[in-house]
JSON list of C-alpha atoms in Angstrom, two decimals:
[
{"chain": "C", "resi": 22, "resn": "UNK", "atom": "CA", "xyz": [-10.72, 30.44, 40.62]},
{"chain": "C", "resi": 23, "resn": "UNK", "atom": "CA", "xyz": [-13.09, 31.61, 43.06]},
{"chain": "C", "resi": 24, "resn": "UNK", "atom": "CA", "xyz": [-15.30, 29.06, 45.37]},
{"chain": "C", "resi": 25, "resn": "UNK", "atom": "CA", "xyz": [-18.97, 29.20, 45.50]},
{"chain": "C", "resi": 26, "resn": "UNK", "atom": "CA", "xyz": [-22.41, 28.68, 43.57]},
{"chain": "C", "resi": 27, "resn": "UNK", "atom": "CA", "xyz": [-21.98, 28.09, 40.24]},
{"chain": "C", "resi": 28, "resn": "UNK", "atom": "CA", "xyz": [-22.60, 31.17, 38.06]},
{"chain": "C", "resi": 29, "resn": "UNK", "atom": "CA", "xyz": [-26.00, 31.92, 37.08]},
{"chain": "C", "resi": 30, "resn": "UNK", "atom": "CA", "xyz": [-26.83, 32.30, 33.52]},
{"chain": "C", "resi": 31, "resn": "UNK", "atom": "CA", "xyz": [-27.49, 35.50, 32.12]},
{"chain": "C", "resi": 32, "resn": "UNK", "atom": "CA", "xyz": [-30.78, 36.98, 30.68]},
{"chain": "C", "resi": 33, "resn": "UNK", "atom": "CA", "xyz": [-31.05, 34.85, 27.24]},
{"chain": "C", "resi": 34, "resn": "UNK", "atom": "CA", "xyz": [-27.94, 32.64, 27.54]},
{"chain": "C", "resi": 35, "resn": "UNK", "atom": "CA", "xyz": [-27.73, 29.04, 27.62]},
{"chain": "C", "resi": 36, "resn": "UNK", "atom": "CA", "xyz": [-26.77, 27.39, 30.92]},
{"chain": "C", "resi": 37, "resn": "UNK", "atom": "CA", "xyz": [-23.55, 26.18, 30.01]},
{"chain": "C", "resi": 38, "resn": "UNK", "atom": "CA", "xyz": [-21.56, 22.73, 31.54]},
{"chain": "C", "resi": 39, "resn": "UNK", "atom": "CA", "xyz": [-18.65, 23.75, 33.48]},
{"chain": "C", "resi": 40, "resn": "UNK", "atom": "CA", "xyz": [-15.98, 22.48, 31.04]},
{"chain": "C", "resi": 41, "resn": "UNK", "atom": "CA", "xyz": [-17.60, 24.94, 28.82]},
{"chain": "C", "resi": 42, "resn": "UNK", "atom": "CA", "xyz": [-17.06, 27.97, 30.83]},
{"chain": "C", "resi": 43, "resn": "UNK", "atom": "CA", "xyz": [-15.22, 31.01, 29.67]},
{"chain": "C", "resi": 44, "resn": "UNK", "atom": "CA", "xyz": [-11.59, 30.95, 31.19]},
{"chain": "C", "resi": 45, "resn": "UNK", "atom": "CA", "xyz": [-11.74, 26.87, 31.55]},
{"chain": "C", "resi": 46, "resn": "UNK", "atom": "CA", "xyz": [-8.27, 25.71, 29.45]},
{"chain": "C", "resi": 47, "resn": "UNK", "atom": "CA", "xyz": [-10.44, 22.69, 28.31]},
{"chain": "C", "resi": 48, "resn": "UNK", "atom": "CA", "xyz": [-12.83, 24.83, 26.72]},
{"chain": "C", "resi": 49, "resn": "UNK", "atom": "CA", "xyz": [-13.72, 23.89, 22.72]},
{"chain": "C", "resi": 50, "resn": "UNK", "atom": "CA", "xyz": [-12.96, 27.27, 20.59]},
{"chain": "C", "resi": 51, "resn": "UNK", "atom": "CA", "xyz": [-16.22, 28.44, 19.44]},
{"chain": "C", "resi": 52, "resn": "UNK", "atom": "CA", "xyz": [-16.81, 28.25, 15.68]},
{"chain": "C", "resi": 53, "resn": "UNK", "atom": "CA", "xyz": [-20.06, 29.39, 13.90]},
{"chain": "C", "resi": 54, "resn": "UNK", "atom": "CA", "xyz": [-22.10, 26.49, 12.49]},
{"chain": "C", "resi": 55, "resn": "UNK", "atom": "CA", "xyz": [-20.01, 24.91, 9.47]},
{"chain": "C", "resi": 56, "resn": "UNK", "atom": "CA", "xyz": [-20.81, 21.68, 7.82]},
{"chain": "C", "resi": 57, "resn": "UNK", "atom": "CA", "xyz": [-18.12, 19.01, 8.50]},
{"chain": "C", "resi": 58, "resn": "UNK", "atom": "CA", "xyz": [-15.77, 18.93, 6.14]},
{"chain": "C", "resi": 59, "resn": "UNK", "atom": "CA", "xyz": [-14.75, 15.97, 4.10]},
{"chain": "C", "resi": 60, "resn": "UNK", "atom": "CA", "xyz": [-11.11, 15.11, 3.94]},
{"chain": "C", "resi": 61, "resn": "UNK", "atom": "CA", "xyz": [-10.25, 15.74, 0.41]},
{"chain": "C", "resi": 62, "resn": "UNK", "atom": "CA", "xyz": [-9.49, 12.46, -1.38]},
{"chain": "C", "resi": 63, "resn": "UNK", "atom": "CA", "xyz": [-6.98, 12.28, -4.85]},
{"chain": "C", "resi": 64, "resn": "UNK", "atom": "CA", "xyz": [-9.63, 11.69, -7.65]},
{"chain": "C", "resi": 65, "resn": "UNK", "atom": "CA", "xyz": [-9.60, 8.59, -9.72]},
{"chain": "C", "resi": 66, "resn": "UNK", "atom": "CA", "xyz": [-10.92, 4.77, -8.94]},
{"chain": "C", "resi": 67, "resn": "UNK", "atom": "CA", "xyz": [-6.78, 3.77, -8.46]},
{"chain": "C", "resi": 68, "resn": "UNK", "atom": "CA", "xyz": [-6.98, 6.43, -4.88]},
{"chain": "C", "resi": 69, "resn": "UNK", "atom": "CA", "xyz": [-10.41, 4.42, -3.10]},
{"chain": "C", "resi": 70, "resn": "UNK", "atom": "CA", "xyz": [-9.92, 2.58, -0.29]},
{"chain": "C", "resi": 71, "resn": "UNK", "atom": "CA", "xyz": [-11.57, -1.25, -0.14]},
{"chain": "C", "resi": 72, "resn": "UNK", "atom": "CA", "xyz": [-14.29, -1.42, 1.89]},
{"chain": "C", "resi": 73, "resn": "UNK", "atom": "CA", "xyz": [-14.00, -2.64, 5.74]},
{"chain": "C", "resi": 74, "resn": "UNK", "atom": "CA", "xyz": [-16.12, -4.71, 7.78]},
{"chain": "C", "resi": 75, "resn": "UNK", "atom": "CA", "xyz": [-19.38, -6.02, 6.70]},
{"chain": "C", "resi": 76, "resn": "UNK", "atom": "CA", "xyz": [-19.79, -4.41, 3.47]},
{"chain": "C", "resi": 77, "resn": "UNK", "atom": "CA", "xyz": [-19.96, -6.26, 0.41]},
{"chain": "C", "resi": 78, "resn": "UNK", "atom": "CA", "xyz": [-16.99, -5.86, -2.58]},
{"chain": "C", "resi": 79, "resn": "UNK", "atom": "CA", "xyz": [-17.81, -6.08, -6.38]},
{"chain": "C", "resi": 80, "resn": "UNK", "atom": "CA", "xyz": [-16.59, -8.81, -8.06]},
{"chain": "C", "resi": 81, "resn": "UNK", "atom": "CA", "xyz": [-14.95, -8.91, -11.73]},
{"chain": "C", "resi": 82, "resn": "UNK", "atom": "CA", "xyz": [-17.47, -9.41, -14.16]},
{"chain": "C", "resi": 83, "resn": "UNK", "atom": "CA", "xyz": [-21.41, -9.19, -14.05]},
{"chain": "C", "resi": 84, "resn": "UNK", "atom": "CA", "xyz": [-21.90, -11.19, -10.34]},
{"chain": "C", "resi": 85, "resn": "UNK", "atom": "CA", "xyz": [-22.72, -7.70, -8.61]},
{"chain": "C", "resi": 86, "resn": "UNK", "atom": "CA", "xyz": [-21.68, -7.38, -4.95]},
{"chain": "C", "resi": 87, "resn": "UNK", "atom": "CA", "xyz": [-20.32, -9.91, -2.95]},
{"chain": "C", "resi": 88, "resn": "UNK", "atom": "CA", "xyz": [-21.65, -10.51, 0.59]},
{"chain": "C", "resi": 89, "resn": "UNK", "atom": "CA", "xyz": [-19.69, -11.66, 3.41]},
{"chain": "C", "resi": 90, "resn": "UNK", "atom": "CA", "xyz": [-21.81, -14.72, 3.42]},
{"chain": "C", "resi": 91, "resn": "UNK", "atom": "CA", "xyz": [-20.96, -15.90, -0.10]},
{"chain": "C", "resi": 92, "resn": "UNK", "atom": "CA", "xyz": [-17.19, -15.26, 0.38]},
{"chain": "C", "resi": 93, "resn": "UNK", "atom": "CA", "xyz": [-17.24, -17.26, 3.76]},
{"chain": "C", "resi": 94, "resn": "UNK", "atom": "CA", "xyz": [-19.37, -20.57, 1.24]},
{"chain": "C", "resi": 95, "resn": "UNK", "atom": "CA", "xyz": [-16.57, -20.14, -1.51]},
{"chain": "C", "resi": 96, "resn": "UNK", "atom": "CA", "xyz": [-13.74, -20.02, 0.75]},
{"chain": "C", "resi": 97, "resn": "UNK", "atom": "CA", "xyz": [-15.50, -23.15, 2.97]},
{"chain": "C", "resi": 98, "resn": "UNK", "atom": "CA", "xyz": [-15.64, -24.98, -1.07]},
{"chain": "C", "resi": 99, "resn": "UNK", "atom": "CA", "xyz": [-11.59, -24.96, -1.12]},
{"chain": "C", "resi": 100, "resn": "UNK", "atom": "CA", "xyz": [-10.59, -24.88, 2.81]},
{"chain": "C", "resi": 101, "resn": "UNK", "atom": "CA", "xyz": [-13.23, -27.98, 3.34]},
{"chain": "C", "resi": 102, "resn": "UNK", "atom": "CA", "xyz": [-10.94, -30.31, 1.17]},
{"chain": "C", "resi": 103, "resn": "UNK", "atom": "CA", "xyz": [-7.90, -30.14, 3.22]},
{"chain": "C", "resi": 104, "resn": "UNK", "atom": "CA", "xyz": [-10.41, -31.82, 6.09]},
{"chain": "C", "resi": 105, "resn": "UNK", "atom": "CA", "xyz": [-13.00, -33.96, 4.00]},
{"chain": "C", "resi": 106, "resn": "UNK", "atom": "CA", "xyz": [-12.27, -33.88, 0.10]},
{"chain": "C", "resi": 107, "resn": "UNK", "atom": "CA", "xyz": [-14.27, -33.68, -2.55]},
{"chain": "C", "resi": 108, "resn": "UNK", "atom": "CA", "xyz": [-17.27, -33.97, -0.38]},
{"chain": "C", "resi": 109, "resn": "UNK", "atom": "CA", "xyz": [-16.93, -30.45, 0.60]},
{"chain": "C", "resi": 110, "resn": "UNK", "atom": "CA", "xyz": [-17.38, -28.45, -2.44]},
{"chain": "C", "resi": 111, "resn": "UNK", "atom": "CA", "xyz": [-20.12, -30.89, -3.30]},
{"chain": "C", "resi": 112, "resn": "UNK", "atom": "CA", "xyz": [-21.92, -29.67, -0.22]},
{"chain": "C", "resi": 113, "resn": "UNK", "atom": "CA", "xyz": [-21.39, -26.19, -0.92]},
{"chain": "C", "resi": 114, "resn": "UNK", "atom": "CA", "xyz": [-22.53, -26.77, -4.59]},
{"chain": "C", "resi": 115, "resn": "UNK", "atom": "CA", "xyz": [-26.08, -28.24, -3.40]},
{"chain": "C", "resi": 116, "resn": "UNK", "atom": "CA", "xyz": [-26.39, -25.77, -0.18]},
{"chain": "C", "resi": 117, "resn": "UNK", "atom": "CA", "xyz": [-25.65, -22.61, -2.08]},
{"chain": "C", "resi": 118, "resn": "UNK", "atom": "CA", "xyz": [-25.59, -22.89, -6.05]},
{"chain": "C", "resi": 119, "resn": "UNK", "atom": "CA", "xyz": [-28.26, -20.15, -6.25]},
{"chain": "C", "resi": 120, "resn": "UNK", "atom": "CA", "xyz": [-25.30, -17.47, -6.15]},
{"chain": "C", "resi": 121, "resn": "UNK", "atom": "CA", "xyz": [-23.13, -17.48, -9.67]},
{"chain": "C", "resi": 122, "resn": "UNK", "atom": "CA", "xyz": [-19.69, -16.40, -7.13]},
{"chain": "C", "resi": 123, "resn": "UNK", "atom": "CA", "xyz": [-20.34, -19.45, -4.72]},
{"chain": "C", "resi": 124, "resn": "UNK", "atom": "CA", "xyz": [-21.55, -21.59, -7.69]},
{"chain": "C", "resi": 125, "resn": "UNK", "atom": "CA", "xyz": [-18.39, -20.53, -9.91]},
{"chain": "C", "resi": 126, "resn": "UNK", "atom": "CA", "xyz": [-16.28, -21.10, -6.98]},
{"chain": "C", "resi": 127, "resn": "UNK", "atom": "CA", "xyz": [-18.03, -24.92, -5.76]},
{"chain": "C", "resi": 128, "resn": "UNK", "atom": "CA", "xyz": [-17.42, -26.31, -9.67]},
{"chain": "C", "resi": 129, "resn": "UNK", "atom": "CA", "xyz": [-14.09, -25.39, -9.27]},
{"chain": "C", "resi": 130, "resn": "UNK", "atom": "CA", "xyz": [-13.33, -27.12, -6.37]},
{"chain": "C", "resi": 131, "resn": "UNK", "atom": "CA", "xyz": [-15.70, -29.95, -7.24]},
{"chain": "C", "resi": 132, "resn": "UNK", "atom": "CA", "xyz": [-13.32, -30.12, -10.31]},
{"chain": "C", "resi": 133, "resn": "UNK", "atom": "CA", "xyz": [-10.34, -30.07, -7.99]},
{"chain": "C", "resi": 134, "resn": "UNK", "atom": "CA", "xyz": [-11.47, -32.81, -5.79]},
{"chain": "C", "resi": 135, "resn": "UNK", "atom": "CA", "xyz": [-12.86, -35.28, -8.44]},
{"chain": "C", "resi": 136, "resn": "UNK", "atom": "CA", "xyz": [-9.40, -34.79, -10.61]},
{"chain": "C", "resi": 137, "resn": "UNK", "atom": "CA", "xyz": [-7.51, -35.51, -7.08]},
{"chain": "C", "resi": 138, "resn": "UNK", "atom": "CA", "xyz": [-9.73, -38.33, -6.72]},
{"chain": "C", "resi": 139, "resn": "UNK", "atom": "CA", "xyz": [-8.70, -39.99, -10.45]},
{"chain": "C", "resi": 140, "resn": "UNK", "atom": "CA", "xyz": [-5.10, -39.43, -10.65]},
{"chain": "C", "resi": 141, "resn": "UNK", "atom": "CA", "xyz": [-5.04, -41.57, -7.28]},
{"chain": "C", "resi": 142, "resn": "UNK", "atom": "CA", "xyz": [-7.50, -44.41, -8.27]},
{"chain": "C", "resi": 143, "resn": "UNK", "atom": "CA", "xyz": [-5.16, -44.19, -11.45]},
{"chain": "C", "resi": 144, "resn": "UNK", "atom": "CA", "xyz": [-1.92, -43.97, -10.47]},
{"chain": "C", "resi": 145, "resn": "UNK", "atom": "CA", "xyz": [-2.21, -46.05, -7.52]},
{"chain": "C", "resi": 146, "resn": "UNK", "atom": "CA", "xyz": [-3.43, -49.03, -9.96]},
{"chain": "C", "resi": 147, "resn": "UNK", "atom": "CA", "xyz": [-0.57, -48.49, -12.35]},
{"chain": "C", "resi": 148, "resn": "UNK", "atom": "CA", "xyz": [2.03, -48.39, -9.21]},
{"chain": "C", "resi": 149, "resn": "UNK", "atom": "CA", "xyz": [0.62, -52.02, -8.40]},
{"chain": "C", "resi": 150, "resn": "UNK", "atom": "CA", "xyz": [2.95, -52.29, -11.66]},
{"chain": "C", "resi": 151, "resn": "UNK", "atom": "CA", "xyz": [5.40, -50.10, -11.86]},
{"chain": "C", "resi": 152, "resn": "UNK", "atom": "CA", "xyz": [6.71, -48.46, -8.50]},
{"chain": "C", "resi": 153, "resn": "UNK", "atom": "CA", "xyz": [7.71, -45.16, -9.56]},
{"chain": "C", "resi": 154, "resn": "UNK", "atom": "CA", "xyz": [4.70, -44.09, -10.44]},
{"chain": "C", "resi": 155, "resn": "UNK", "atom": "CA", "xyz": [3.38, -43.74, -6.53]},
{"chain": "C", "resi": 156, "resn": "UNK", "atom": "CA", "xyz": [5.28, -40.24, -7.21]},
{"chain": "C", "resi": 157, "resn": "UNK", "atom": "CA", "xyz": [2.41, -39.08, -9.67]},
{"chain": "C", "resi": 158, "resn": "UNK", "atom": "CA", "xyz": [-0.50, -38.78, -7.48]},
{"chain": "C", "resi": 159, "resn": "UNK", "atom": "CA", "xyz": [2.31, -37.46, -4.05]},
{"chain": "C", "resi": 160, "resn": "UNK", "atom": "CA", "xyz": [3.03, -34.47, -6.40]},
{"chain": "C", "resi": 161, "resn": "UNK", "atom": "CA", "xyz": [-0.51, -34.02, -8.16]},
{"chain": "C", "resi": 162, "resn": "UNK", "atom": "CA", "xyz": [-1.90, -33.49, -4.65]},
{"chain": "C", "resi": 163, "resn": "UNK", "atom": "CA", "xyz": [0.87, -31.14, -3.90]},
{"chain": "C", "resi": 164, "resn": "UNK", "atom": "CA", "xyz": [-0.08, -29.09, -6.77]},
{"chain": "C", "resi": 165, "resn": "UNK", "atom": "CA", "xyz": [-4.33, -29.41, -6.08]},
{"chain": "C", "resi": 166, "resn": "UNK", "atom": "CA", "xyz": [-2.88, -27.98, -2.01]},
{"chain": "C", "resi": 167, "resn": "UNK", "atom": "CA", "xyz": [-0.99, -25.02, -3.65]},
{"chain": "C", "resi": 168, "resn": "UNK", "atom": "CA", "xyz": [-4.00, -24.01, -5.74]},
{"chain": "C", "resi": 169, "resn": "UNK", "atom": "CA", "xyz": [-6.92, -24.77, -2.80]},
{"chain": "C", "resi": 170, "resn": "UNK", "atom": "CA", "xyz": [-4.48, -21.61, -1.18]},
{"chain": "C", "resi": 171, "resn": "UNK", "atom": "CA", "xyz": [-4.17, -20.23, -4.31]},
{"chain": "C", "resi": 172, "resn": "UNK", "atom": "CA", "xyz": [-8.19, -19.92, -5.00]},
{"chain": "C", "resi": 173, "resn": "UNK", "atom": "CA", "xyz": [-9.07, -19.71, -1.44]},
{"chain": "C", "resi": 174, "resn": "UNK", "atom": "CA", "xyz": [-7.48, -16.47, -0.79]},
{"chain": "C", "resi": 175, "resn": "UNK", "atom": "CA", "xyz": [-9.20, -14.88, -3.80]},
{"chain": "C", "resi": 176, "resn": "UNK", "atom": "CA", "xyz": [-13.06, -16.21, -3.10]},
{"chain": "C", "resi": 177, "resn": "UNK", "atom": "CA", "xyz": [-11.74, -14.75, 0.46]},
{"chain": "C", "resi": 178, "resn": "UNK", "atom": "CA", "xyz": [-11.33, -11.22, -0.89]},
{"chain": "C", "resi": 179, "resn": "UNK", "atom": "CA", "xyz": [-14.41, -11.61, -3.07]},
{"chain": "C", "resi": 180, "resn": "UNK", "atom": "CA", "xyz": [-12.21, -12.08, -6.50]},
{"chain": "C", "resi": 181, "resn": "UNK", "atom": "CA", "xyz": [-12.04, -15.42, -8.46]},
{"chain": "C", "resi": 182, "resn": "UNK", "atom": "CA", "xyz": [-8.92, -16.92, -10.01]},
{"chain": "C", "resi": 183, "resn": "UNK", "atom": "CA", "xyz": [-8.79, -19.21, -12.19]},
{"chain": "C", "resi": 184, "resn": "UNK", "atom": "CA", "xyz": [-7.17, -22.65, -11.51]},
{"chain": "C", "resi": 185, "resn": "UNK", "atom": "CA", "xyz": [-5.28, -24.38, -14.41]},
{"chain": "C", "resi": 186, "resn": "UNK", "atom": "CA", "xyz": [-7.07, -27.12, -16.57]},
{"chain": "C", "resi": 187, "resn": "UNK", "atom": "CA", "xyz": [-4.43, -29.39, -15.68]},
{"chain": "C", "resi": 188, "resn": "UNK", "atom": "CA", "xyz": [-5.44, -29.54, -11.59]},
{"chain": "C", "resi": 189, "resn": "UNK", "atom": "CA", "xyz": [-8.71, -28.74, -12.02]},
{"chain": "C", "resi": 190, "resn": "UNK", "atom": "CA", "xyz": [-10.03, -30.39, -14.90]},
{"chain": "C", "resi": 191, "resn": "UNK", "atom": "CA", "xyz": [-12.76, -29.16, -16.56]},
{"chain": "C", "resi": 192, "resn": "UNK", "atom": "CA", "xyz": [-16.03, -31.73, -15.77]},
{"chain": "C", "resi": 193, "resn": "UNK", "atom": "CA", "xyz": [-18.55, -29.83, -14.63]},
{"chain": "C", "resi": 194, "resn": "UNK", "atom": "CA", "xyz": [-19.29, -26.74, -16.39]},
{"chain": "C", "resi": 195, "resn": "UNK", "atom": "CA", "xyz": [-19.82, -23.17, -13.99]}
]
């Protein structure tokens, strides 16, 4: 390598950076102008990739996309509960019922919640009588817990799953 002024560019040439030079190891190989190609991808909807990031996912049925906003509403309808009961899906109902996936996914958890709320009043009035039945509402509310996870982790992804009639019963209609 020889020490000096640069090169100067010949008649017609482009100046070029000195990485670029001729002779430079870190030189790019030159290539005449192709458009990029696209890595080739197994046909068939089974082979797609879910979105990332802040797109939106379509949802089963006729809802259209799914934002990022109305998945972070449904999940809040289910998650809220474990915090402040039934009052949370109620909230979510009222704030954001315009969208069907939020509105589908507030009922059921509004369903949850007021069910939850019943089997206690209930059962806790007929324990006053009999003792064993304090177990009734202990392992209702375990099974209301396993499906808040259950239903949460669907409106998360953008999907909804259905919770059995017998947690959350069926009161207010979607």
């Amino acid at each position: 390598m020889a020490y000096g002024p640069p090169p100067s560019p010949g008649h017609g040439q482009p100046q070029q950076a000195p990485w670029q030079q001729p002779g430079n190891l870190w030189q790019q190989p030159q290539q005449p102008h192709q458009a990029p190609q696209q890595p080739q991808q197994p046909p068939g909807p089974a082979w797609q990739q879910p979105q990332q990031g802040g797109g939106t996912v379509q949802m089963p049925g006729n809802y259209g996309p799914v934002s990022d906003d109305e998945k972070t509403w449904s999940l809040m309808a289910y998650v809220g509960q474990f915090l402040i009961g039934a009052i949370a899906p109620a909230i979510v109902y009222v704030g954001k019922a315009r969208s069907p996936f939020v509105r589908r996914h507030a009922v059921q958890g509004l369903n949850m919640g007021i069910a939850a709320i019943a089997v206690w009043f209930v059962a806790g009035l007929l324990s006053l009588a009999v003792e064993v039945l304090i177990w009734v509402p202990m392992l209702f509310t375990a099974a209301v817990m396993f499906f808040l996870v259950f239903a949460a982790r669907a409106a998360n992804r953008g999907e909804f799953r259905r919770v059995p009639p017998a947690v959350a019963w069926p009161l207010l209609k979607k």
